[in-house]
PDB file of C-alpha atoms and ligand atoms in Angstrom:
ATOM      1  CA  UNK X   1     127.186  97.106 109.491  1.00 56.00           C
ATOM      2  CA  UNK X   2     128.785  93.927 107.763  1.00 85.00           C
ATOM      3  CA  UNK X   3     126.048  92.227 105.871  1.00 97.00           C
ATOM      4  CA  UNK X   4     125.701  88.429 106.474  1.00 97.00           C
ATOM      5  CA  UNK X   5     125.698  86.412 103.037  1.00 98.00           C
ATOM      6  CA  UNK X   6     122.873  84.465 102.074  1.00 98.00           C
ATOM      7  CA  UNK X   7     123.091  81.087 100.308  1.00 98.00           C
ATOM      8  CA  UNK X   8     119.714  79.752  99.014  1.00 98.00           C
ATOM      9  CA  UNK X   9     119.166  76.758  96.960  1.00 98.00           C
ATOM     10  CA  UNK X  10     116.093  76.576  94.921  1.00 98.00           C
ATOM     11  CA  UNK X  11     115.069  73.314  94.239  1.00 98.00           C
ATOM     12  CA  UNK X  12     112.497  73.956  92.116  1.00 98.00           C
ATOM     13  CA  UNK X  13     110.315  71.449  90.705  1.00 98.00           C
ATOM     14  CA  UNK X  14     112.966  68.799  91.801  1.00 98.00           C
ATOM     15  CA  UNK X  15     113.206  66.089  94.572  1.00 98.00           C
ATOM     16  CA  UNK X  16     110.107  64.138  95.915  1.00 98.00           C
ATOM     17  CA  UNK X  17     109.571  64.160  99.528  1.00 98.00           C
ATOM     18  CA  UNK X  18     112.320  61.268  99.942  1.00 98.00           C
ATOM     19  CA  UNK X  19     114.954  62.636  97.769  1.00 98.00           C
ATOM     20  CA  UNK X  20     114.628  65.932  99.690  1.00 98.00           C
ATOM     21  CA  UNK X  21     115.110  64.459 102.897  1.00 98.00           C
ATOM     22  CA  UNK X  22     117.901  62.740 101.527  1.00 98.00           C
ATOM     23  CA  UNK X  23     119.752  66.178 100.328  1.00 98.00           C
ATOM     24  CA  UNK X  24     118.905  67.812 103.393  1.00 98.00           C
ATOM     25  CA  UNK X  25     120.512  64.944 104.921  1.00 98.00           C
ATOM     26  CA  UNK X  26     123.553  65.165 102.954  1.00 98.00           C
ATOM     27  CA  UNK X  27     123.930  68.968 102.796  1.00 98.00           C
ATOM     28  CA  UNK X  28     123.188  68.737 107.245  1.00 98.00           C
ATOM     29  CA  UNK X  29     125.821  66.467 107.023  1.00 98.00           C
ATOM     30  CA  UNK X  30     128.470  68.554 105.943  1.00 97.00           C
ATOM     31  CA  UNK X  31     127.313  71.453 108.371  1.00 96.00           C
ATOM     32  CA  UNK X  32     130.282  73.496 110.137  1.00 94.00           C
ATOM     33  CA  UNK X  33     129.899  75.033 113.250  1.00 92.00           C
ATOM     34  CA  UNK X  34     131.797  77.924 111.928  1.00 92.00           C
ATOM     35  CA  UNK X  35     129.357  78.837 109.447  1.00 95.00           C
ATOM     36  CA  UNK X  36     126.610  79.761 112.145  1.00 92.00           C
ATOM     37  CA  UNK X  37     127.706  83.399 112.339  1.00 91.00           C
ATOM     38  CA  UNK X  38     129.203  83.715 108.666  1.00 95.00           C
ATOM     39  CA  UNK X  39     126.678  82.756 106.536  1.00 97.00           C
ATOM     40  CA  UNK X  40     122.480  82.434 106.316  1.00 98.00           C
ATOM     41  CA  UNK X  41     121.768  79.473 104.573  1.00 98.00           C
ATOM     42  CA  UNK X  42     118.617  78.727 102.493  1.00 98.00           C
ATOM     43  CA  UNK X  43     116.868  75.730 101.254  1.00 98.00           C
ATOM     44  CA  UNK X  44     113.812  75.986  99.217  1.00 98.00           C
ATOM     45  CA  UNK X  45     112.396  72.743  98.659  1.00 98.00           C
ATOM     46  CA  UNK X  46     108.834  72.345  96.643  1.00 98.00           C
ATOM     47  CA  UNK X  47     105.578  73.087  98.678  1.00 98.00           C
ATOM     48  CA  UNK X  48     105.409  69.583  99.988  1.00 98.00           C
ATOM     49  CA  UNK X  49     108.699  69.015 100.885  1.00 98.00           C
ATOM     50  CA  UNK X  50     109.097  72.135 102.952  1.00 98.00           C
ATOM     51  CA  UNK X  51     108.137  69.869 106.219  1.00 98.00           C
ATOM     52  CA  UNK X  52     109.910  67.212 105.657  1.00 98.00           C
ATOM     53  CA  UNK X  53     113.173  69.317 104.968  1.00 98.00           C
ATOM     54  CA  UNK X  54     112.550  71.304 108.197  1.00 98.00           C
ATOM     55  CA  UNK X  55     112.442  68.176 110.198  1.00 98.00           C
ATOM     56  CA  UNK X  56     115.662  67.025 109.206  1.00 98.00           C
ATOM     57  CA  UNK X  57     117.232  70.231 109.695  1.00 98.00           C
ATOM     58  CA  UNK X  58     115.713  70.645 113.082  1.00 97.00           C
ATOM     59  CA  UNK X  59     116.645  66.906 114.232  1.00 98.00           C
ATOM     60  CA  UNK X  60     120.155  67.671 113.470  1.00 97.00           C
ATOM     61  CA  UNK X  61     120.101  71.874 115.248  1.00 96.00           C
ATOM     62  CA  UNK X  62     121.757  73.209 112.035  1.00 97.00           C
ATOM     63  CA  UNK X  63     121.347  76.937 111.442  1.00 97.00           C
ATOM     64  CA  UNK X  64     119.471  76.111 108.031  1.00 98.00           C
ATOM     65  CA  UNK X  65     116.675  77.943 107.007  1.00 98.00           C
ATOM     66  CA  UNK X  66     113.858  76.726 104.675  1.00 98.00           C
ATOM     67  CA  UNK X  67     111.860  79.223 102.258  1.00 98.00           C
ATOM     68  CA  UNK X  68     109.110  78.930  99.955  1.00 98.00           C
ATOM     69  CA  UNK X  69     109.535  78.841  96.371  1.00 98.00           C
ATOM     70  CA  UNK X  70     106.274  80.678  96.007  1.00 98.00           C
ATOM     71  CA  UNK X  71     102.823  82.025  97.878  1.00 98.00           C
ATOM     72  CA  UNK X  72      99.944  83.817  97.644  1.00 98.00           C
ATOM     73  CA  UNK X  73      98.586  87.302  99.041  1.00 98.00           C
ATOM     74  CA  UNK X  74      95.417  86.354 100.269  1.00 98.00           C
ATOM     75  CA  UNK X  75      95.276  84.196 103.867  1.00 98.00           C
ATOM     76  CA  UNK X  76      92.899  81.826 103.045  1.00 98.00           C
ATOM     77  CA  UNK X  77      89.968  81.161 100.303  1.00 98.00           C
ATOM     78  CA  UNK X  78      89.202  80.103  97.236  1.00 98.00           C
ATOM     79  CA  UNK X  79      92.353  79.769  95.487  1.00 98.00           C
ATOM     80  CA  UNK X  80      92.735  76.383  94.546  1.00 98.00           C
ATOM     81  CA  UNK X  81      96.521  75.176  94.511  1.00 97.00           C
ATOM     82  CA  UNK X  82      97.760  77.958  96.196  1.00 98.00           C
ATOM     83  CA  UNK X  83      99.407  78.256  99.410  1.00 98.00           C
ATOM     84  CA  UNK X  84      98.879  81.134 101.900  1.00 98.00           C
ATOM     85  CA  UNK X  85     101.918  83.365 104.161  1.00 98.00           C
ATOM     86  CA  UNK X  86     100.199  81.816 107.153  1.00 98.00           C
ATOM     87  CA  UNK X  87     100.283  78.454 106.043  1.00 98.00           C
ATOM     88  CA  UNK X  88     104.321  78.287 105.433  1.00 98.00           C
ATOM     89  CA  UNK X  89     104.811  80.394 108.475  1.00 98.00           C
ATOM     90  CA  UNK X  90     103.103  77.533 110.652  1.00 97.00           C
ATOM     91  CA  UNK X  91     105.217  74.983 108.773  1.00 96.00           C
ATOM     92  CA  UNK X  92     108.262  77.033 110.300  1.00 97.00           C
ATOM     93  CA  UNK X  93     109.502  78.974 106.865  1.00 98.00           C
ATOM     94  CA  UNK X  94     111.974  81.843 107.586  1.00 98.00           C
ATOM     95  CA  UNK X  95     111.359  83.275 103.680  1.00 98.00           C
ATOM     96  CA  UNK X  96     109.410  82.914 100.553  1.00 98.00           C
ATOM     97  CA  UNK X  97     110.899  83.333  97.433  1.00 98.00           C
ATOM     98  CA  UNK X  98     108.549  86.003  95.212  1.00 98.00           C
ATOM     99  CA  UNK X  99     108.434  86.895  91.460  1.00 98.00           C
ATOM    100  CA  UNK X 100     111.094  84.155  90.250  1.00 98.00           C
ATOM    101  CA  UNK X 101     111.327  84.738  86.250  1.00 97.00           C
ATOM    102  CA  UNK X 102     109.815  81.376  86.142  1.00 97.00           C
ATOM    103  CA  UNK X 103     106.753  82.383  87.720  1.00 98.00           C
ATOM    104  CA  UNK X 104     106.427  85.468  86.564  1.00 98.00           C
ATOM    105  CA  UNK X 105     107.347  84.282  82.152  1.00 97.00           C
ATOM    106  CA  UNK X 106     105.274  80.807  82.735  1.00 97.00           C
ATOM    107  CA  UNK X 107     102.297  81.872  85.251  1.00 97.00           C
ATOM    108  CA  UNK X 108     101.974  85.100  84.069  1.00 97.00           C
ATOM    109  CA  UNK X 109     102.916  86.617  87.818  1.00 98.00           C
ATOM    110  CA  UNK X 110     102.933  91.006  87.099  1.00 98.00           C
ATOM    111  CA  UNK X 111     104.470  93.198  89.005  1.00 98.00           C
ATOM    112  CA  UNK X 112     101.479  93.725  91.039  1.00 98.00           C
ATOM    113  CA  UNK X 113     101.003  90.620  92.309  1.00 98.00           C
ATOM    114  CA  UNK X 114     104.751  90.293  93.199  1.00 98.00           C
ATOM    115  CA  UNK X 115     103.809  93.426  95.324  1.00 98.00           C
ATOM    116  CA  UNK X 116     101.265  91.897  96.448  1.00 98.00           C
ATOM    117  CA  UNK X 117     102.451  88.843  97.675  1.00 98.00           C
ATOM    118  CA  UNK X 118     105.841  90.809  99.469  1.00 98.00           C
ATOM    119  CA  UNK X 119     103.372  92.658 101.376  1.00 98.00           C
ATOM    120  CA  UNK X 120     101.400  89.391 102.840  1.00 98.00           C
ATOM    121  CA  UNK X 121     104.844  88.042 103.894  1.00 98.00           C
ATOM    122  CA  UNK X 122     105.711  91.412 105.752  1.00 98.00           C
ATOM    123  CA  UNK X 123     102.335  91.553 107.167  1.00 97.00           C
ATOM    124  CA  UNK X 124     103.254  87.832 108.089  1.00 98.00           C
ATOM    125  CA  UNK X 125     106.535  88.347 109.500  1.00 97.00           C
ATOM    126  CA  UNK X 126     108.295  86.572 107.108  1.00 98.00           C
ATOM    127  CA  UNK X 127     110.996  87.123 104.669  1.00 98.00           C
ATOM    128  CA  UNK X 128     111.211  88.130 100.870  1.00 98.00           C
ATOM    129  CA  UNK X 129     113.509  87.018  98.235  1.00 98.00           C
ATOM    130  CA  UNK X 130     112.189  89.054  95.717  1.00 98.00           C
ATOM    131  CA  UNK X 131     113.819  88.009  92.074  1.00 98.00           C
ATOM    132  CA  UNK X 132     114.282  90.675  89.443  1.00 98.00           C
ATOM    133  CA  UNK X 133     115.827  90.681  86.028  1.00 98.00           C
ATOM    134  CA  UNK X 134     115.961  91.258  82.676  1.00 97.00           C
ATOM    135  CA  UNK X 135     115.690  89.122  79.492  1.00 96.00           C
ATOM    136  CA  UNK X 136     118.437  89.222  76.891  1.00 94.00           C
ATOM    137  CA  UNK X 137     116.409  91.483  74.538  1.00 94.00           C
ATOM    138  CA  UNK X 138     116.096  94.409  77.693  1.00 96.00           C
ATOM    139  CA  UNK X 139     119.741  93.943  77.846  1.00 95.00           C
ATOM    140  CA  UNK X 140     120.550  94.124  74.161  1.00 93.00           C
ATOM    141  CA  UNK X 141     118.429  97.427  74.338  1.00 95.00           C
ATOM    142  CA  UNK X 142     120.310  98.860  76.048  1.00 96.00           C
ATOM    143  CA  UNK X 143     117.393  99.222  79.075  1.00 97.00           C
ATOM    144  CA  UNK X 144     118.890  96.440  81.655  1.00 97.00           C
ATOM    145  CA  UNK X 145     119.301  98.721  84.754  1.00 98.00           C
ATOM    146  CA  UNK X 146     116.000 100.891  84.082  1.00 98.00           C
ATOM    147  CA  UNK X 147     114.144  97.940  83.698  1.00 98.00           C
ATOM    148  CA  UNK X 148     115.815  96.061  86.342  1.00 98.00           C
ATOM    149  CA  UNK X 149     115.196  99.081  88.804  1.00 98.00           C
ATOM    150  CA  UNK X 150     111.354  99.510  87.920  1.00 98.00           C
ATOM    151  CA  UNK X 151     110.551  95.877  88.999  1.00 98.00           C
ATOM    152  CA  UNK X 152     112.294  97.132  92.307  1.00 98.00           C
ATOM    153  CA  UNK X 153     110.200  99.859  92.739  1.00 98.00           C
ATOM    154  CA  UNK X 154     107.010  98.019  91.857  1.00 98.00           C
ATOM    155  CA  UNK X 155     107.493  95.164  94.188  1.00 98.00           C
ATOM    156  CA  UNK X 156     108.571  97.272  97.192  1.00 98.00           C
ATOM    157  CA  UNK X 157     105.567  99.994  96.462  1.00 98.00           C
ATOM    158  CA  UNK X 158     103.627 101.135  99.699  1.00 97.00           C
ATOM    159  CA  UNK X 159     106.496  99.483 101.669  1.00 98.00           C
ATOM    160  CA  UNK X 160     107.665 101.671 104.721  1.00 97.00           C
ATOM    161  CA  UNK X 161     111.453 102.035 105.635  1.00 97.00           C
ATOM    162  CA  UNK X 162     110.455 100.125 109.055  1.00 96.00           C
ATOM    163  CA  UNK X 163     109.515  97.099 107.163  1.00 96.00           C
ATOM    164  CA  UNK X 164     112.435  96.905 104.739  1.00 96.00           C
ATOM    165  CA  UNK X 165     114.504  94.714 107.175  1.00 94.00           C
ATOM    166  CA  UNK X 166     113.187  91.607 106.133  1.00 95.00           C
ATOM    167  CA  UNK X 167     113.296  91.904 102.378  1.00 98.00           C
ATOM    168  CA  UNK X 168     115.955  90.857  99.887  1.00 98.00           C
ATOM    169  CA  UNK X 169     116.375  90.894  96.338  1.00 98.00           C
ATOM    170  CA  UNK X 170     117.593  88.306  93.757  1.00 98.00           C
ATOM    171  CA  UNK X 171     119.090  89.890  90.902  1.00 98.00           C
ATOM    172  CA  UNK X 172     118.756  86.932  88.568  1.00 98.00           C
ATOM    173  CA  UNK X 173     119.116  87.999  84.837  1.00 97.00           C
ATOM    174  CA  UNK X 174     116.951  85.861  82.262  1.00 96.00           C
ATOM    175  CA  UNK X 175     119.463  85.099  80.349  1.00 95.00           C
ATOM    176  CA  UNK X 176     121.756  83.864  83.110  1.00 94.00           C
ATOM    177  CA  UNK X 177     119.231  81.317  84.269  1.00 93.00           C
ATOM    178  CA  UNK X 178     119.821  77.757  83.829  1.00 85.00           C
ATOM    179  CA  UNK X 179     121.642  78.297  80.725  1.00 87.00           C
ATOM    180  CA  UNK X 180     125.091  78.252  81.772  1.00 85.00           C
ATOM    181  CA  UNK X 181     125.561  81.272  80.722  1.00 86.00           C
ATOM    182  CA  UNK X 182     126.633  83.663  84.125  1.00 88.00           C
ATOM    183  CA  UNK X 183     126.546  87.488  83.944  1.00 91.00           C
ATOM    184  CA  UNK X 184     130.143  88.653  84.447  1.00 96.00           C
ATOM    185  CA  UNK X 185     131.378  89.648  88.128  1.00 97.00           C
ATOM    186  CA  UNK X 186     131.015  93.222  86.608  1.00 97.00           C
ATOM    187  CA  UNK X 187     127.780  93.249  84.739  1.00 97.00           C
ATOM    188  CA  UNK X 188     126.160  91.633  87.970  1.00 98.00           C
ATOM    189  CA  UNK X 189     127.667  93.957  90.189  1.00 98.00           C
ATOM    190  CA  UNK X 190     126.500  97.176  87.928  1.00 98.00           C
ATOM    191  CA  UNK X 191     123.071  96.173  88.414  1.00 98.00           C
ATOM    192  CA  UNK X 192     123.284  94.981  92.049  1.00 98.00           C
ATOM    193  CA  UNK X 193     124.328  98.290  92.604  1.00 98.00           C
ATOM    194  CA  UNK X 194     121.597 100.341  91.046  1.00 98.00           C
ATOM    195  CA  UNK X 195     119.422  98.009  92.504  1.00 98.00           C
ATOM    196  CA  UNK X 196     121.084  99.067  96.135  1.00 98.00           C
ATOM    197  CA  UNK X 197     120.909 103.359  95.493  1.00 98.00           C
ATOM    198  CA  UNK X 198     116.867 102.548  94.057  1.00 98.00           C
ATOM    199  CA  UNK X 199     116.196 100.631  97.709  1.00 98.00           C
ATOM    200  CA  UNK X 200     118.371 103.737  99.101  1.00 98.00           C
ATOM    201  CA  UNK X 201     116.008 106.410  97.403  1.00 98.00           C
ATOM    202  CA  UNK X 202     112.675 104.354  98.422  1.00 98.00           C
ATOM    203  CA  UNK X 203     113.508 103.544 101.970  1.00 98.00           C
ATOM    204  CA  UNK X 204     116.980 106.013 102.917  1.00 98.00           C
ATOM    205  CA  UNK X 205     120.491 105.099 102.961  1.00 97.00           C
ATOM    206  CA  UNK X 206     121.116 102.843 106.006  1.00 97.00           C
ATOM    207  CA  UNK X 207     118.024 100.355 104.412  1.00 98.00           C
ATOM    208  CA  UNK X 208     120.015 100.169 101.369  1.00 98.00           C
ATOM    209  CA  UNK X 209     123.548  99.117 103.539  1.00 98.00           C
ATOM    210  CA  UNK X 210     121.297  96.567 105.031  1.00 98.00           C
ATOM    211  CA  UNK X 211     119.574  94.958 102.517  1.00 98.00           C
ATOM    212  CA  UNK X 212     120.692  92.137 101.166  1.00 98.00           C
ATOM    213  CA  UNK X 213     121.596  91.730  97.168  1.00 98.00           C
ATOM    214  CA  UNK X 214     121.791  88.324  95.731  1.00 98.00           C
ATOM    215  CA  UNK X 215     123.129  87.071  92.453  1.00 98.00           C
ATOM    216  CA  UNK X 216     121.250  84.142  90.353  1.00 97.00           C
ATOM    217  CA  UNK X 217     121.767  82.786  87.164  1.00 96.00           C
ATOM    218  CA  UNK X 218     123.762  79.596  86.564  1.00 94.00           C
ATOM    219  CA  UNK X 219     126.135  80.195  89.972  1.00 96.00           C
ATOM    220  CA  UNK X 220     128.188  77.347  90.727  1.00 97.00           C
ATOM    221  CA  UNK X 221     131.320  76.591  92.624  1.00 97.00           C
ATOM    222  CA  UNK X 222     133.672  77.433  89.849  1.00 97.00           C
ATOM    223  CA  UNK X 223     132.582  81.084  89.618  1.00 97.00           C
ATOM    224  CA  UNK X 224     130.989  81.844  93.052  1.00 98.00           C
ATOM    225  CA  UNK X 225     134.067  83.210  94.256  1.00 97.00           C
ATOM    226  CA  UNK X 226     134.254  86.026  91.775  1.00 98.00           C
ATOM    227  CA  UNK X 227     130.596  86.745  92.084  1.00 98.00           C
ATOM    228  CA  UNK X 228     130.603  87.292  95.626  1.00 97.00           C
ATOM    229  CA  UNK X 229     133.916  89.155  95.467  1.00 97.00           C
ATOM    230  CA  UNK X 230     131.893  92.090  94.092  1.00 98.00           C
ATOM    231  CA  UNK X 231     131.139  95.198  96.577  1.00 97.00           C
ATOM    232  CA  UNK X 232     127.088  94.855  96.019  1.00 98.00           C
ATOM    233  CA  UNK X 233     126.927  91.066  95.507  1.00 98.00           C
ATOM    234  CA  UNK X 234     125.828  89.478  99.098  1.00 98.00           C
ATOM    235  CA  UNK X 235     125.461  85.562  98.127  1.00 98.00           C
ATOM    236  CA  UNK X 236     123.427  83.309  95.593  1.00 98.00           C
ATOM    237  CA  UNK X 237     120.108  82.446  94.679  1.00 98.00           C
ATOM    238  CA  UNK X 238     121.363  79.262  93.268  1.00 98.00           C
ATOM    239  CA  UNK X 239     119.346  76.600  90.788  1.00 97.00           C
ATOM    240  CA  UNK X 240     121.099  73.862  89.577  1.00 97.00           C
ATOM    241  CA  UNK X 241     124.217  73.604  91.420  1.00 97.00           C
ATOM    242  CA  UNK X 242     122.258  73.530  94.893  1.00 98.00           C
ATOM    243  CA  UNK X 243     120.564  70.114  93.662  1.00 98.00           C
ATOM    244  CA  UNK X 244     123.822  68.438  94.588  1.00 98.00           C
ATOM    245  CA  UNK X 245     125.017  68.382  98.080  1.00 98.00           C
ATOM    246  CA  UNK X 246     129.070  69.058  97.184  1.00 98.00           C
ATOM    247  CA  UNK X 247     127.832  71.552  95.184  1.00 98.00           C
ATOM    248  CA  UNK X 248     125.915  73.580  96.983  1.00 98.00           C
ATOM    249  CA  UNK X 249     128.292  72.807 100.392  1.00 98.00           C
ATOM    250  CA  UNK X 250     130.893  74.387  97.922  1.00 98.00           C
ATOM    251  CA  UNK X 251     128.598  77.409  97.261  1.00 98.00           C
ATOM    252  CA  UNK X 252     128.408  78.156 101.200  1.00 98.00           C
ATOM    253  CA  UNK X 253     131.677  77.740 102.202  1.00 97.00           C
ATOM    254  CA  UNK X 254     132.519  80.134  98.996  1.00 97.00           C
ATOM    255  CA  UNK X 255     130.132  82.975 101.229  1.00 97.00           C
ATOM    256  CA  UNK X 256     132.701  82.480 104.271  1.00 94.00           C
TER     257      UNK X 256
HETATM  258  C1  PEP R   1     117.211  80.085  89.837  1.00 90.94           C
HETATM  259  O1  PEP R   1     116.353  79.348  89.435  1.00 90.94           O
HETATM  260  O2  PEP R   1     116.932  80.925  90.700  1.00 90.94           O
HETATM  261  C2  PEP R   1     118.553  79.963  89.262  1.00 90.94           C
HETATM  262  C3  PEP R   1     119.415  80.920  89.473  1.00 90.94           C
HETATM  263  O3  PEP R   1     118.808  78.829  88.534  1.00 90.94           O
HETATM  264  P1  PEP R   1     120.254  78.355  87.983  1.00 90.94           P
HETATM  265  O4  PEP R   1     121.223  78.509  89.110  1.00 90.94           O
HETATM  266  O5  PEP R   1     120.037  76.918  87.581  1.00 90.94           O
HETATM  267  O6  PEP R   1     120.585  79.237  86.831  1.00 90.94           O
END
């Protein structure tokens, strides 16, 4: 079974409510009717944009999806500044993104509560992006793929195969991210790929076709081509370049 490319901008801390609205705008805009079946396309706006993103997007009956950038395990409680699964599931999110480098080097996010958090959205019915990667001094080890392939295992953990179809994973090197610097079509692809066979030894073979295997870390139209080329490489978790409409319209038309 082919798998359908993903293309998902996160926005990060950027755009207020009106200049999110106004890329949505932009990036609806552009839409193709051709893309519908080609390519699954992502925009992750902050918390509070989320809504007002959607609405454009719905006004206009583009197939774009809006995710997350982030959420907690628990449903409800006292956990102030957090959002809960339910909560973006009402607001009409498809995914949430989970265990982004940023989250997990500046808010101290483990492994654990990556789990954590995957398993609320299953329980939820939503999606996971789950983001794993190494820093530069893993790589320089030596220890990229073992480490890359534990955070796998950790954030999948007490997972069954029959709830595997709505996960992904972001391989989105340290390094890589929003330095310029891009992993090499081949050093992506190497780790993509023992990132597929570990999802193939947790949850069988035909999970691991299925599931897919995103690339992050300073993707942009110039090398997007080569990226997604590769045989374990099924679209971009994209940063920067997705905070300009042409850019990011470039990025999805480079999944087709
Ligand atoms: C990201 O934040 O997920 C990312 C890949 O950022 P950038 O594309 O800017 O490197």
């Amino acid at each position: 079974m082919a798998r359908i490319p993903m293309m998902a901008g996160n926005w990060k801390m950027n755009n207020t409510i009106a200049e999110a609205v106004v890329l949505a705008q932009e990036i609806s805009n552009h839409y193709e009717k051709e893309w519908r079946e080609c390519v699954e396309i992502v925009l992750c706006p902050p918390a509070i944009g989320l809504k007002p993103v959607l609405t454009v997007l719905e006004f206009d009956r583009v197939r774009i999806k809006v995710a997350a950038q982030n959420v907690h395990w628990e449903e409800k409680g006292a956990f102030t500044g957090e959002i809960s699964v339910p909560m973006i599931e009402e607001i009409g999110c498809s995914y949430s993104i989970v265990g982004h480098s940023e989250r997990r080097g500046l808010f101290n996010e483990t492994d654990e509560m990556v789990n954590k958090k995957v398993r609320s959205l299953v329980k939820g019915g939503l999606g996971a992006i789950v983001c794993v990667g190494e820093s530069l001094a893993v790589r320089d080890e030596g220890r990229a793929l073992e480490f890359v392939c534990a955070q796998v295992r950790a954030a999948f953990a007490g997972l069954e195969p029959t709830e595997a179809h709505s996960l992904l994973v972001a391989y989105e090197p340290v390094w890589a991210i929003g330095t310029g610097r891009t992993a090499t079509p081949e050093q992506a692809e190497e780790v993509c790929a023992a990132i597929r066979a570990t999802v193939a030894d947790l949850f069988g073979a035909p999970v691991a076709a299925a599931m897919r295997i995103l690339y992050g870390g300073s993707m942009n139209p110039g090398n997007a081509a080569a990226l997604l080329a590769m045989e374990d490489i099924d679209g971009g978790l994209v940063g920067g370049a997705s905070l300009d409409a042409k850019s990011f319209v470039q990025l999805v038309e480079a999944c087709l």
